[in-house]
Amino acid sequence: MNIEKLREQIAYDEGIEHKIYLDHLDLPTFGIGHLIRESDPEHGSEVGTLVSEDRVNEAFESDIQTVLSDCNKLYSDFEDLPEEAQLIIANMMFNLGYPRLSKFKGMKRGVDARDWNVAADEMVDSRWYRQVTNRAERLVQRMRAI
């Protein structure tokens, strides 16, 4: 998979903030959708605290590695999937995280069967789709085109 393409797509969908902000669930976040964890040096910092470009990039690279690892955990044949499917799944993994994406059982059945329309239908039939409609619709259209 073209990792640079994945980085670009996620950065487009997430946006980039060089300060701490609250995401749609009121959780402290910075950079390219990096949810602040207790282990992060930013933990406990106030909303609006500036974050350096280097730190944003460092967190993003770490998040990308976690996403790829989680994709391989959820789909044992992840690297054998068409690149477009890999990019879509990784984008969703970044957005949802492993615990939530692993609950997309119908989508997984569609992907496992290489039935991209079934996978797309299952993506539409989710709360995620209603929460991030523009992003989700782009990913659904891409899934249907595989």
Tab-separated table of C-alpha atoms in Angstrom:
chain	number	residue	atom	x	y	z
A	1	MET	CA	0.000	0.000	0.000
A	2	ASN	CA	1.133	3.510	-0.761
A	3	ILE	CA	1.596	4.865	2.783
A	4	GLU	CA	2.052	8.425	1.543
A	5	LYS	CA	-1.350	8.237	-0.167
A	6	LEU	CA	-2.851	6.971	3.104
A	7	ARG	CA	-1.248	9.855	5.029
A	8	GLU	CA	-2.627	12.390	2.539
A	9	GLN	CA	-6.149	10.939	2.638
A	10	ILE	CA	-6.284	10.834	6.431
A	11	ALA	CA	-4.842	14.350	6.754
A	12	TYR	CA	-7.509	15.566	4.320
A	13	ASP	CA	-10.317	13.874	6.256
A	14	GLU	CA	-9.063	14.764	9.735
A	15	GLY	CA	-7.592	18.203	9.114
A	16	ILE	CA	-4.510	19.460	10.952
A	17	GLU	CA	-4.556	21.450	14.198
A	18	HIS	CA	-1.357	22.654	15.819
A	19	LYS	CA	-3.124	23.112	19.130
A	20	ILE	CA	-5.193	21.029	21.518
A	21	TYR	CA	-8.909	21.021	20.755
A	22	LEU	CA	-11.947	18.963	21.737
A	23	ASP	CA	-13.163	16.505	19.108
A	24	HIS	CA	-16.851	15.808	18.407
A	25	LEU	CA	-16.959	13.618	21.525
A	26	ASP	CA	-15.359	16.390	23.633
A	27	LEU	CA	-12.104	14.453	23.930
A	28	PRO	CA	-8.796	16.359	23.864
A	29	THR	CA	-7.114	15.957	20.497
A	30	PHE	CA	-4.384	17.625	18.429
A	31	GLY	CA	-2.578	17.350	15.138
A	32	ILE	CA	-4.123	15.009	12.610
A	33	GLY	CA	-6.871	13.547	14.745
A	34	HIS	CA	-4.532	12.372	17.519
A	35	LEU	CA	-6.569	11.561	20.598
A	36	ILE	CA	-4.468	12.504	23.621
A	37	ARG	CA	-3.656	9.520	25.832
A	38	GLU	CA	-2.357	9.525	29.399
A	39	SER	CA	1.082	8.573	28.084
A	40	ASP	CA	1.273	11.676	25.855
A	41	PRO	CA	3.235	14.686	27.127
A	42	GLU	CA	0.205	16.817	26.205
A	43	HIS	CA	-2.033	14.942	28.651
A	44	GLY	CA	-3.619	17.407	31.054
A	45	SER	CA	-2.744	20.464	28.958
A	46	GLU	CA	-5.448	23.030	28.351
A	47	VAL	CA	-7.485	23.321	25.178
A	48	GLY	CA	-5.731	25.842	22.939
A	49	THR	CA	-2.207	24.799	23.990
A	50	LEU	CA	0.069	24.970	20.942
A	51	VAL	CA	1.690	21.789	19.633
A	52	SER	CA	4.818	21.870	17.454
A	53	GLU	CA	4.934	20.636	13.872
A	54	ASP	CA	7.487	17.984	14.889
A	55	ARG	CA	5.216	16.683	17.645
A	56	VAL	CA	2.191	16.619	15.304
A	57	ASN	CA	4.224	14.589	12.778
A	58	GLU	CA	5.572	12.246	15.467
A	59	ALA	CA	2.085	11.507	16.821
A	60	PHE	CA	0.692	11.019	13.299
A	61	GLU	CA	3.410	8.528	12.349
A	62	SER	CA	2.803	6.585	15.543
A	63	ASP	CA	-0.949	6.579	14.869
A	64	ILE	CA	-0.395	5.347	11.289
A	65	GLN	CA	1.725	2.440	12.557
A	66	THR	CA	-0.976	1.531	15.095
A	67	VAL	CA	-3.645	1.691	12.366
A	68	LEU	CA	-1.685	-0.637	10.071
A	69	SER	CA	-1.061	-3.079	12.902
A	70	ASP	CA	-4.768	-3.030	13.816
A	71	CYS	CA	-5.779	-3.542	10.172
A	72	ASN	CA	-3.577	-6.640	10.022
A	73	LYS	CA	-5.097	-7.877	13.277
A	74	LEU	CA	-8.676	-7.438	12.012
A	75	TYR	CA	-7.985	-8.758	8.492
A	76	SER	CA	-5.402	-11.544	8.471
A	77	ASP	CA	-5.102	-11.121	4.683
A	78	PHE	CA	-5.053	-7.305	4.805
A	79	GLU	CA	-1.938	-7.022	2.653
A	80	ASP	CA	-3.524	-9.262	-0.009
A	81	LEU	CA	-6.558	-6.979	-0.407
A	82	PRO	CA	-6.679	-4.532	-3.325
A	83	GLU	CA	-4.805	-1.349	-2.416
A	84	GLU	CA	-7.996	0.718	-2.588
A	85	ALA	CA	-9.665	-1.584	-0.029
A	86	GLN	CA	-6.588	-1.299	2.202
A	87	LEU	CA	-6.708	2.504	2.014
A	88	ILE	CA	-10.429	2.600	2.839
A	89	ILE	CA	-10.142	0.170	5.746
A	90	ALA	CA	-7.093	1.991	7.149
A	91	ASN	CA	-8.925	5.328	6.887
A	92	MET	CA	-11.858	3.864	8.802
A	93	MET	CA	-9.520	2.275	11.356
A	94	PHE	CA	-7.906	5.669	11.946
A	95	ASN	CA	-11.315	7.282	12.397
A	96	LEU	CA	-13.001	4.575	14.465
A	97	GLY	CA	-10.232	2.609	16.155
A	98	TYR	CA	-10.030	-1.162	16.424
A	99	PRO	CA	-12.763	-1.689	19.042
A	100	ARG	CA	-15.436	0.052	16.954
A	101	LEU	CA	-14.343	-1.067	13.463
A	102	SER	CA	-14.180	-4.678	14.641
A	103	LYS	CA	-17.949	-4.452	15.255
A	104	PHE	CA	-18.561	-3.895	11.502
A	105	LYS	CA	-19.162	-7.635	11.080
A	106	GLY	CA	-21.229	-7.325	7.882
A	107	MET	CA	-18.605	-5.114	6.276
A	108	LYS	CA	-15.917	-7.626	7.228
A	109	ARG	CA	-17.931	-10.470	5.675
A	110	GLY	CA	-18.252	-8.405	2.482
A	111	VAL	CA	-14.530	-7.654	2.372
A	112	ASP	CA	-13.624	-11.274	3.161
A	113	ALA	CA	-15.883	-12.388	0.278
A	114	ARG	CA	-14.452	-9.623	-1.960
A	115	ASP	CA	-18.028	-8.384	-2.378
A	116	TRP	CA	-17.365	-4.660	-2.336
A	117	ASN	CA	-21.031	-3.677	-2.700
A	118	VAL	CA	-21.987	-5.689	0.378
A	119	ALA	CA	-19.101	-4.105	2.275
A	120	ALA	CA	-20.270	-0.649	1.139
A	121	ASP	CA	-23.893	-1.377	2.081
A	122	GLU	CA	-22.762	-2.359	5.569
A	123	MET	CA	-20.712	0.836	5.866
A	124	VAL	CA	-23.850	2.849	5.071
A	125	ASP	CA	-25.857	0.895	7.634
A	126	SER	CA	-23.982	2.330	10.621
A	127	ARG	CA	-23.999	5.157	13.123
A	128	TRP	CA	-20.516	6.070	11.839
A	129	TYR	CA	-22.010	6.827	8.419
A	130	ARG	CA	-24.506	9.236	9.951
A	131	GLN	CA	-21.841	10.898	12.117
A	132	VAL	CA	-19.252	11.574	9.403
A	133	THR	CA	-21.470	11.544	6.356
A	134	ASN	CA	-19.206	13.375	3.868
A	135	ARG	CA	-16.151	11.290	4.681
A	136	ALA	CA	-18.202	8.101	4.878
A	137	GLU	CA	-19.916	8.735	1.559
A	138	ARG	CA	-16.539	9.249	-0.173
A	139	LEU	CA	-15.272	5.975	1.294
A	140	VAL	CA	-18.479	4.110	0.383
A	141	GLN	CA	-18.282	5.314	-3.233
A	142	ARG	CA	-14.640	4.246	-3.402
A	143	MET	CA	-15.519	0.813	-1.955
A	144	ARG	CA	-18.256	0.318	-4.564
A	145	ALA	CA	-15.771	1.199	-7.352
A	146	ILE	CA	-13.286	-1.572	-6.465
